[in-house]
PDB file of C-alpha atoms and ligand atoms in Angstrom:
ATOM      1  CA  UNK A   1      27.684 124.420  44.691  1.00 93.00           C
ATOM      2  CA  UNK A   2      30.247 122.134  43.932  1.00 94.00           C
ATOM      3  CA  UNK A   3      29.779 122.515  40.070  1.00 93.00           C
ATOM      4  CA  UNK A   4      30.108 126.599  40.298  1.00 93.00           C
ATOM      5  CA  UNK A   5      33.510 126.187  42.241  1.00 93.00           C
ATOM      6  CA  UNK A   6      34.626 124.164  39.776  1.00 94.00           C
ATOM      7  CA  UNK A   7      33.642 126.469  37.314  1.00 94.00           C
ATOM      8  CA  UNK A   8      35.618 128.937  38.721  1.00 91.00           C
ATOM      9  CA  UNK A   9      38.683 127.105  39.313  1.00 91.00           C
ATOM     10  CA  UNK A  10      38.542 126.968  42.725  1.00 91.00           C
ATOM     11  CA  UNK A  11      38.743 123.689  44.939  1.00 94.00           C
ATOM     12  CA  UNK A  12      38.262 125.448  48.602  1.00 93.00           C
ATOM     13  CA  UNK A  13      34.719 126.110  49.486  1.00 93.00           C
ATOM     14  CA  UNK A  14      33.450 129.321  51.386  1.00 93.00           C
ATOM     15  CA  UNK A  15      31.974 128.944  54.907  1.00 96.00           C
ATOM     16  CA  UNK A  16      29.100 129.622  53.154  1.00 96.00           C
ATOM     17  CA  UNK A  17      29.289 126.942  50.073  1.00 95.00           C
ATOM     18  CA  UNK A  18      30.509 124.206  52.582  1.00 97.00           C
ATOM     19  CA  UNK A  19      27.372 125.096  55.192  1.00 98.00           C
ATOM     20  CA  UNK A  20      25.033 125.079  52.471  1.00 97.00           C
ATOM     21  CA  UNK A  21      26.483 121.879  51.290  1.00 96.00           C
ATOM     22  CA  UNK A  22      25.998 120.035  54.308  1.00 96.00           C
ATOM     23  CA  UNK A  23      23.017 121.586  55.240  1.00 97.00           C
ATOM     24  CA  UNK A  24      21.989 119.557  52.112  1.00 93.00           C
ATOM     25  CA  UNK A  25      23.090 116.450  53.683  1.00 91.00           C
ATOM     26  CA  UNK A  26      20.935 116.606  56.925  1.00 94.00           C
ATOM     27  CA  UNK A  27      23.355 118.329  59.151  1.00 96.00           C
ATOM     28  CA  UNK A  28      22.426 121.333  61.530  1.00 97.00           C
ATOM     29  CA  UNK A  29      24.575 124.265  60.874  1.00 98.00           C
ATOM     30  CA  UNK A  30      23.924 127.772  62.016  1.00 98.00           C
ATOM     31  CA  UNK A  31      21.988 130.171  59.594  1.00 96.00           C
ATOM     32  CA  UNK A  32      24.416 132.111  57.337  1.00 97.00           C
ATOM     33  CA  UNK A  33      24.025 134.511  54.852  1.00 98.00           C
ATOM     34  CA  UNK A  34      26.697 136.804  52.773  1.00 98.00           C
ATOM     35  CA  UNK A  35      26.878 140.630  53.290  1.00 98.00           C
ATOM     36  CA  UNK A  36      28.346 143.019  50.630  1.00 98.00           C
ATOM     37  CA  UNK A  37      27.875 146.102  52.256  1.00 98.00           C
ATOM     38  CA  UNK A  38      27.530 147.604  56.286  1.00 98.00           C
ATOM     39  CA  UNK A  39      23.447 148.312  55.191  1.00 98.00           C
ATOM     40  CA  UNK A  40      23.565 144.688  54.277  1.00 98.00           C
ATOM     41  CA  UNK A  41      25.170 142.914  57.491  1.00 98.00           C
ATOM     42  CA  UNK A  42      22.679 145.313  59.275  1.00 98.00           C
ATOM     43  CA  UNK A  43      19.463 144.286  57.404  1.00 98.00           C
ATOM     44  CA  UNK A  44      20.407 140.250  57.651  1.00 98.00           C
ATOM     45  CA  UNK A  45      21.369 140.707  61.230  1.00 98.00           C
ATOM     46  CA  UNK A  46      17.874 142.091  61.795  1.00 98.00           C
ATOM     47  CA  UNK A  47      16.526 139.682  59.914  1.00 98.00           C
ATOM     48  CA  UNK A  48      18.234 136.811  61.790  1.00 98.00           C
ATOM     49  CA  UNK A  49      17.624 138.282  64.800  1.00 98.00           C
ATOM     50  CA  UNK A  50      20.246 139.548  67.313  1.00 98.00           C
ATOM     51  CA  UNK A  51      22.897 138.584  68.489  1.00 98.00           C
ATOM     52  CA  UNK A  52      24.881 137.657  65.788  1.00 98.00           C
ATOM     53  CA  UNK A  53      28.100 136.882  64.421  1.00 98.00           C
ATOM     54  CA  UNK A  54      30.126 138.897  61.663  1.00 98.00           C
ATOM     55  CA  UNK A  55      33.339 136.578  59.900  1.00 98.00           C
ATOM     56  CA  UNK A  56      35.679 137.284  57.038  1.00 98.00           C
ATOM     57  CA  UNK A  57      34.008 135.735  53.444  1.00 96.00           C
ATOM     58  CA  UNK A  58      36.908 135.347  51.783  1.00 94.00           C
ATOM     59  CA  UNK A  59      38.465 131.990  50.095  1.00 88.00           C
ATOM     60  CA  UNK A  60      41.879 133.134  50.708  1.00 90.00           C
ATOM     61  CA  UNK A  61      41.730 133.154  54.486  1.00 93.00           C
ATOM     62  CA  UNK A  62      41.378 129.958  56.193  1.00 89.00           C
ATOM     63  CA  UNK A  63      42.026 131.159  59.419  1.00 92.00           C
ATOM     64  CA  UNK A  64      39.581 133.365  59.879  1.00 96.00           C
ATOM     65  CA  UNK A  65      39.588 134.983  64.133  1.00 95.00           C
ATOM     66  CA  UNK A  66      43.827 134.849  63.560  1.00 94.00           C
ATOM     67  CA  UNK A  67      43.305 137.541  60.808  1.00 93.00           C
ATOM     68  CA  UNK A  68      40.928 138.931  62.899  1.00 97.00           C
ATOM     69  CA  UNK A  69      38.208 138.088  60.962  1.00 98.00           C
ATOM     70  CA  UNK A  70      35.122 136.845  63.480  1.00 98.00           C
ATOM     71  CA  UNK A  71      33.293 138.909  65.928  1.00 98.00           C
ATOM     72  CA  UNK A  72      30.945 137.304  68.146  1.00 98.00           C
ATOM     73  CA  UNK A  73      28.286 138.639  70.401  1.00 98.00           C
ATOM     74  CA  UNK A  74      26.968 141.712  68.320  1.00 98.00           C
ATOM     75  CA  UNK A  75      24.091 142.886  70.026  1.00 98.00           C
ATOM     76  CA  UNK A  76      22.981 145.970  68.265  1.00 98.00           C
ATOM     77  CA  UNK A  77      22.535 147.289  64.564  1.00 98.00           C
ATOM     78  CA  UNK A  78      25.560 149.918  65.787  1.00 98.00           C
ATOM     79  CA  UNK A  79      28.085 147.248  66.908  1.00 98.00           C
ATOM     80  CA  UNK A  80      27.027 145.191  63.365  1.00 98.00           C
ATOM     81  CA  UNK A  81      27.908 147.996  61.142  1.00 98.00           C
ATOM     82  CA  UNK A  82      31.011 148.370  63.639  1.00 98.00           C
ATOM     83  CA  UNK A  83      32.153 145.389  63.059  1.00 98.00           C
ATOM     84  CA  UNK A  84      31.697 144.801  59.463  1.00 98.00           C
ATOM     85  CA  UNK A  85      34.121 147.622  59.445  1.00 98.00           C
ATOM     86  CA  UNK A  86      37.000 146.835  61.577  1.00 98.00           C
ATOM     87  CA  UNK A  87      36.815 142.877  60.191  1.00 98.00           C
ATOM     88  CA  UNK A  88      37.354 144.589  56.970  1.00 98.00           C
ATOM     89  CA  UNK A  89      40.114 146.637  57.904  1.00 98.00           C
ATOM     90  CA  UNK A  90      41.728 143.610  59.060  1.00 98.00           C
ATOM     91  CA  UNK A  91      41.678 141.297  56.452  1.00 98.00           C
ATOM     92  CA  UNK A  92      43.262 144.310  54.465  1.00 97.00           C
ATOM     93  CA  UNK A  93      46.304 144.723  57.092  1.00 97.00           C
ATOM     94  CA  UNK A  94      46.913 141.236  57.042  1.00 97.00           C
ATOM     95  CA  UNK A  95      45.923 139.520  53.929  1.00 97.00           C
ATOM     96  CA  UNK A  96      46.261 142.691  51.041  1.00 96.00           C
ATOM     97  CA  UNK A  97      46.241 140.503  48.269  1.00 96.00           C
ATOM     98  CA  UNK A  98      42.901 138.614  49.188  1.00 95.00           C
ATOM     99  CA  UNK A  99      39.808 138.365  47.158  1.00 93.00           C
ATOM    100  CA  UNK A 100      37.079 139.504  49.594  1.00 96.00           C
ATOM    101  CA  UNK A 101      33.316 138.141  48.527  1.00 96.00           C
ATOM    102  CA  UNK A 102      32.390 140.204  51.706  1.00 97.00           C
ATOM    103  CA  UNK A 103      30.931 139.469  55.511  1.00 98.00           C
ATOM    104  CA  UNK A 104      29.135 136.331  56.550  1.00 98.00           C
ATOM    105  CA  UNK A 105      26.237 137.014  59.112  1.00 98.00           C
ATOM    106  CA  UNK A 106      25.186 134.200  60.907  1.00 98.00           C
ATOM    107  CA  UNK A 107      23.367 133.399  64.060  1.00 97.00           C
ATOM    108  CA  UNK A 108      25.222 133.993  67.145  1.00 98.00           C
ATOM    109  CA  UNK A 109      24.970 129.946  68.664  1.00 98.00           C
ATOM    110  CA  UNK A 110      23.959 129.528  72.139  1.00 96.00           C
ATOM    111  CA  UNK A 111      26.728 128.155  73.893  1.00 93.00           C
ATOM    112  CA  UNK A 112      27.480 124.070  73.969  1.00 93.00           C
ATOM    113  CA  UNK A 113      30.513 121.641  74.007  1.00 93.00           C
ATOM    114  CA  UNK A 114      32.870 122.358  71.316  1.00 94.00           C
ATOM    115  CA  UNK A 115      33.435 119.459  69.714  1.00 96.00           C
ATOM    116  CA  UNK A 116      34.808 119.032  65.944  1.00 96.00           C
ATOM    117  CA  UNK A 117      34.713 116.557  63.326  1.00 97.00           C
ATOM    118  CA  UNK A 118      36.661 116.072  60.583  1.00 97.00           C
ATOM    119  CA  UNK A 119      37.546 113.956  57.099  1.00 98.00           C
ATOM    120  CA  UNK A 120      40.817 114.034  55.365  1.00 98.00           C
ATOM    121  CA  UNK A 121      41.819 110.881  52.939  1.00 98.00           C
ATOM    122  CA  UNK A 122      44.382 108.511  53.873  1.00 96.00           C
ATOM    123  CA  UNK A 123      46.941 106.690  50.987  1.00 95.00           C
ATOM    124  CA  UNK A 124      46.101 103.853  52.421  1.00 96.00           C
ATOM    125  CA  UNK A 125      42.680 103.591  53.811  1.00 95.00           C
ATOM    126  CA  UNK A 126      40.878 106.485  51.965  1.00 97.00           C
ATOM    127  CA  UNK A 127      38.897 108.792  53.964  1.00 98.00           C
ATOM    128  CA  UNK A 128      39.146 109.139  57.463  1.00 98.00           C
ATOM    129  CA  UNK A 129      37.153 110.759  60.075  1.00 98.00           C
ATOM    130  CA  UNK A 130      37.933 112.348  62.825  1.00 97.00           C
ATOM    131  CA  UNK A 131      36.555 113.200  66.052  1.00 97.00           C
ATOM    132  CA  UNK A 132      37.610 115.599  69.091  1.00 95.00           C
ATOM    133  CA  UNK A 133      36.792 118.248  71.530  1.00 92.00           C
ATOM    134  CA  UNK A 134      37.038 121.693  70.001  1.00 84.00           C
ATOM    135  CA  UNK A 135      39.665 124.458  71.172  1.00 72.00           C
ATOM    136  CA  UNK A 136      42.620 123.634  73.268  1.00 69.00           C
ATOM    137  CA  UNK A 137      41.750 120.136  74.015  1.00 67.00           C
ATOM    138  CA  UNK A 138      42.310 119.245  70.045  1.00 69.00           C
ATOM    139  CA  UNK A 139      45.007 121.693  69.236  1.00 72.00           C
ATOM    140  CA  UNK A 140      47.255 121.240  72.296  1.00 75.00           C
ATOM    141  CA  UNK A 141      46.679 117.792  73.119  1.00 79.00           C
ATOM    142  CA  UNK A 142      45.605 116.394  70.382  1.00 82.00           C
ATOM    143  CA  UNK A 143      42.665 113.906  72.430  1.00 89.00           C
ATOM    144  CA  UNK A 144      41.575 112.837  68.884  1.00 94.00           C
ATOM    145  CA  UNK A 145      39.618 109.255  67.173  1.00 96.00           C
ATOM    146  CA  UNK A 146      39.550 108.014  63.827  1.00 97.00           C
ATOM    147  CA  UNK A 147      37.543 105.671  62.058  1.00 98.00           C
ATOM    148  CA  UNK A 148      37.663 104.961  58.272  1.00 98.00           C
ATOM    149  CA  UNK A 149      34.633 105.595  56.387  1.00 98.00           C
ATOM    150  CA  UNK A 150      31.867 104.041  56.166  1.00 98.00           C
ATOM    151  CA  UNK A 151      31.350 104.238  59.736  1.00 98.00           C
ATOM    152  CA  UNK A 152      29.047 101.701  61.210  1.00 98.00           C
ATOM    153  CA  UNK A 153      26.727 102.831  64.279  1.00 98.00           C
ATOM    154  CA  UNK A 154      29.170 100.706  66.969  1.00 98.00           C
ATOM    155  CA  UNK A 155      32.385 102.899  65.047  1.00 98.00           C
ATOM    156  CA  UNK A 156      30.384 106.312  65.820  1.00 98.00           C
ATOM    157  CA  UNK A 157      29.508 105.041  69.161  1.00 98.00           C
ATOM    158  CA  UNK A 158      33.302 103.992  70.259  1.00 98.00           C
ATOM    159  CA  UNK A 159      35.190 107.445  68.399  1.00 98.00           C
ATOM    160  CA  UNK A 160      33.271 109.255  70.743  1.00 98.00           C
ATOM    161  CA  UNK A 161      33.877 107.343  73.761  1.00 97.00           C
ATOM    162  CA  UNK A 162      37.270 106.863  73.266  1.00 96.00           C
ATOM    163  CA  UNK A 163      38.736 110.268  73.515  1.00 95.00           C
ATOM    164  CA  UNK A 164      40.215 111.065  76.971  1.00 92.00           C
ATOM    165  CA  UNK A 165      37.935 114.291  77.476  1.00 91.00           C
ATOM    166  CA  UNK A 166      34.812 112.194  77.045  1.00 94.00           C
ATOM    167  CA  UNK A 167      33.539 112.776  80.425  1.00 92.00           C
ATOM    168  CA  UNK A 168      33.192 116.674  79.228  1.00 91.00           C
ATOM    169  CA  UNK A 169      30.542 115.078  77.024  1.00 95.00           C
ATOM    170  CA  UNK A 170      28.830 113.369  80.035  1.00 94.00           C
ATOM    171  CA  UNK A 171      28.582 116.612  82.309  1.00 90.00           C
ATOM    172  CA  UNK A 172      31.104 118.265  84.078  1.00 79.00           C
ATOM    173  CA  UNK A 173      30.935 120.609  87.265  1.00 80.00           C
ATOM    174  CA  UNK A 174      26.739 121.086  86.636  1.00 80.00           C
ATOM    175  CA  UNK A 175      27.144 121.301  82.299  1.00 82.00           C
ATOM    176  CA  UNK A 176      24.185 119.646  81.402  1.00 89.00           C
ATOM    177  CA  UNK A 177      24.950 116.152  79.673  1.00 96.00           C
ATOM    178  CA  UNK A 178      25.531 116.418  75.941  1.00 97.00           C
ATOM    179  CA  UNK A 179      23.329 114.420  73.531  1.00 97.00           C
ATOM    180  CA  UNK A 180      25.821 111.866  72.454  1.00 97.00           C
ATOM    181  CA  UNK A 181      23.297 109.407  70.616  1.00 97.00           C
ATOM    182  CA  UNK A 182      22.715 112.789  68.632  1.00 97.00           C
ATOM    183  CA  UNK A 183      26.415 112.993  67.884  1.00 97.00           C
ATOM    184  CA  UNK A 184      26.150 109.268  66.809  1.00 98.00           C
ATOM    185  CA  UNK A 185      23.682 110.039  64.282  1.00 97.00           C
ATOM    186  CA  UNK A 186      26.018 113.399  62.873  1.00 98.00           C
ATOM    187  CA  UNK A 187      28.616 111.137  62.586  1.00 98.00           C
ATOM    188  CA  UNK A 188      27.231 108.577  60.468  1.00 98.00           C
ATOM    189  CA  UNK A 189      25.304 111.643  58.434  1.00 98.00           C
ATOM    190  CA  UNK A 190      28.844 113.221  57.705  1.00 98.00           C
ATOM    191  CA  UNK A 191      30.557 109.480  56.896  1.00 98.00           C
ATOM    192  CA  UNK A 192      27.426 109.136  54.320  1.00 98.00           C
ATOM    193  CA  UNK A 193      28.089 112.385  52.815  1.00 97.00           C
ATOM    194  CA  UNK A 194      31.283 111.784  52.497  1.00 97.00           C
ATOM    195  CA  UNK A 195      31.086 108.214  51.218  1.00 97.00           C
ATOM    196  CA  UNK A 196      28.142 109.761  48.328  1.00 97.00           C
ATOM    197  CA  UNK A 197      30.657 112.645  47.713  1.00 96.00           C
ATOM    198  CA  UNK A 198      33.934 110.719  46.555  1.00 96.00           C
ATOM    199  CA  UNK A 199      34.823 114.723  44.573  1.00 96.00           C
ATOM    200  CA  UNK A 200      35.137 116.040  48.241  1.00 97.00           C
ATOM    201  CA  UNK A 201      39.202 115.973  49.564  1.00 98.00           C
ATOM    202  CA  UNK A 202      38.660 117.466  53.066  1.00 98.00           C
ATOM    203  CA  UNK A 203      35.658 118.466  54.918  1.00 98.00           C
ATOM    204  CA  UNK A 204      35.521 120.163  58.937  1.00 96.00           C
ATOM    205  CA  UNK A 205      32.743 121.412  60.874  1.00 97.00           C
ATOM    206  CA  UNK A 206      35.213 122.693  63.597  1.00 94.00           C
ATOM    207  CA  UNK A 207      33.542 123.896  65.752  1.00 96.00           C
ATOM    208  CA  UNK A 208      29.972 121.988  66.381  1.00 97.00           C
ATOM    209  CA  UNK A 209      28.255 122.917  69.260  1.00 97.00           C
ATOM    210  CA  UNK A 210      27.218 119.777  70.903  1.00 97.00           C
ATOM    211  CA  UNK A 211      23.725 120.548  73.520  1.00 97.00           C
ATOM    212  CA  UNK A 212      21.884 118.140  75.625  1.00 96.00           C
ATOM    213  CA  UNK A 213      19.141 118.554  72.728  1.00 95.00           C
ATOM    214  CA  UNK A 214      21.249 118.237  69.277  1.00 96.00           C
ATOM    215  CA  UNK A 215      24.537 119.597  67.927  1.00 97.00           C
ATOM    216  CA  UNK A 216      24.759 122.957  65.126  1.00 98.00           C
ATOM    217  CA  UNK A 217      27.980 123.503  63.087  1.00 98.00           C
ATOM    218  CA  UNK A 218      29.307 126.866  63.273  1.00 98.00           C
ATOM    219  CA  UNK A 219      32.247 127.076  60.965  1.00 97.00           C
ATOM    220  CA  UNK A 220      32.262 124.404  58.329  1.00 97.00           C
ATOM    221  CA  UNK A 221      35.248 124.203  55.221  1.00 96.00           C
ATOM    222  CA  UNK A 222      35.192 121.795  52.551  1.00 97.00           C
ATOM    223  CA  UNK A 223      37.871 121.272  50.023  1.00 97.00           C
ATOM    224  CA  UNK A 224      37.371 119.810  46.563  1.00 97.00           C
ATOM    225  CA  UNK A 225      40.005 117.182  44.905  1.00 96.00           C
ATOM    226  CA  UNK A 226      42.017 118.314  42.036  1.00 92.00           C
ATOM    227  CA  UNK A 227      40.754 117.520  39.025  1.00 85.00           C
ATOM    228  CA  UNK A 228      43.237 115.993  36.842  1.00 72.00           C
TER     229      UNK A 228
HETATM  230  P1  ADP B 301      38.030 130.095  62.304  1.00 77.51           P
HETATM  231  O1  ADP B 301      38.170 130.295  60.821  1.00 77.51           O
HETATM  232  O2  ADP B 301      39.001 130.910  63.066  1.00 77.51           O
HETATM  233  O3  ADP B 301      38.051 128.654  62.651  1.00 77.51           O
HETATM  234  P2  ADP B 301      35.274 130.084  63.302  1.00 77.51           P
HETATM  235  O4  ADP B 301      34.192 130.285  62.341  1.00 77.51           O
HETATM  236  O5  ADP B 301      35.504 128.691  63.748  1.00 77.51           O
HETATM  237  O6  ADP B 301      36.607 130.726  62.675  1.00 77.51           O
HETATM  238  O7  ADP B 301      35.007 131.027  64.555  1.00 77.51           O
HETATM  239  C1  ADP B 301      35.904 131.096  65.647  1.00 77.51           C
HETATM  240  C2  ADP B 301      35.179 130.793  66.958  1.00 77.51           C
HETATM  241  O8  ADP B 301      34.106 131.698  67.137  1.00 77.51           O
HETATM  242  C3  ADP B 301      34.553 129.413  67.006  1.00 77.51           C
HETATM  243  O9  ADP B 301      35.446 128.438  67.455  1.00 77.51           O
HETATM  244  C4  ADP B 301      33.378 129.622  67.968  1.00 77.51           C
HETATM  245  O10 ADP B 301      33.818 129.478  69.308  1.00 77.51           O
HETATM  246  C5  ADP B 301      32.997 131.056  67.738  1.00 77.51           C
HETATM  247  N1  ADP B 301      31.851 131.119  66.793  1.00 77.51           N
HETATM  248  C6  ADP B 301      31.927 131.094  65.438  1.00 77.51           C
HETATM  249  N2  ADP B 301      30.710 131.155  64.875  1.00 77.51           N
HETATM  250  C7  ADP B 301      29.814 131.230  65.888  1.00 77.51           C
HETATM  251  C8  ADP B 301      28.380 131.312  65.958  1.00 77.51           C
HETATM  252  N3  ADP B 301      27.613 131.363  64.852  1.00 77.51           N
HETATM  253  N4  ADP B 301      27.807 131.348  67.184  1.00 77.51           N
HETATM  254  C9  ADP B 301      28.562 131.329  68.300  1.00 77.51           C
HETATM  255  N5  ADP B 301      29.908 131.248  68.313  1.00 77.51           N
HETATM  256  C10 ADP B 301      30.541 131.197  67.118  1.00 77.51           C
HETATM  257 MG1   MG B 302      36.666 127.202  62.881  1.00 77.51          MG
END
């Protein structure tokens, strides 16, 4: 995966490189497959089994539900082919000049905690992870840990502790407890995979759905270093 970006000049990873890239490494991450036509997203989605989720497969957006690019909850072969369509029609009004490799269909996730985790690489210390609460929570108030890689089992065990919205992790207002020894262990998968991957520059699996049985990364980007 890594070699055929390369090859192509390209050092930002689909949602669908990056998944099956750290699929590779262990981690749970929601089945996803590319569509290049509305027959297509219909036949995978039936495949998959509805509901499922539609996105934008494009490198050149990054952003994918502010371009309008994600549609969640499609319950019928009609509202697939629907929304292949109007994500489409989107990406055109908003990004004209982007290459388009087509629609990722994917499992639509029960719901969980949204938690993500992260690795960027410091000047200083090399790379970092980091660990939050999805949505709001990270963007707003930026309730955030770092560690620098490799973690060790007591670093996984304290990120996660640390952050002020921890007790969302422990069950709040009858949310079933999350599985944070489970979290543990994806932590020290994605600091491995990191640590064996020294080519990777950035890597997030934002969000993970965190359940009282396991985690599953939904959207995943990876982005190569420059080769020099
Ligand atoms: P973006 O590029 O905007 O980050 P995401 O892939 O993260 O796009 O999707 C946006 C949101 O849609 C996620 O934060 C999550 O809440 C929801 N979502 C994405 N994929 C799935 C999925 N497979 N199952 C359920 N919900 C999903
Ligand atoms: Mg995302």
């Amino acid at each position: 995966i890594i070699d055929k970006a390369r090859s192509q000049g390209r050092t930002v990873l689909t949602e669908i490189e990056s998944k099956e890239l750290i699929r590779e490494a262990g981690i749970s991450v929601v089945e996803t497959r590319l569509a290049i036509s509305r027959e297509e997203a219909i036949s995978i989605s039936k495949e998959l089994g509805l509901p499922v989720v539609l996105k934008i497969a494009s490198p050149d957006v990054v952003h994918k539900s502010d371009a309008g690019g994600v549609k969640i909850g499609l319950r019928t072969a009609t509202q697939v082919g629907k929304a292949y369509g109007e994500i489409l029609k989107a990406i055109k009004q908003k990004y004209p000049q982007a290459v388009v490799d087509g629609v990722s269909v994917q499992k639509m996730a029960r719901p969980g905690v949204e938690v993500i985790i992260g690795m960027s690489k410091d000047a200083q210390f090399g790379p970092v992870l980091m660990f939050g609460l999805g949505g709001i929570l990270v963007e707003v108030l930026k309730d955030v840990s770092f560690r620098i890689v490799p973690l060790a089992r007591r670093d996984a065990a304290e990120m996660i502790r640390e952050i002020k919205g921890y007790p969302l992790l422990e069950g709040y207002r009858g949310q079933e407890p999350v599985d944070v020894a489970n979290l543990e262990e994806l932590l020290l998968k994605v600091s491995d995979f990191v640590e064996r991957n020294p080519g990777i520059k950035e890597l997030d699996l934002n969000p993970v759905f965190a359940y009282s049985d396991g985690a599953v990364a939904v959207d995943a980007r990876v982005v190569l270093e420059e080769l020099s």
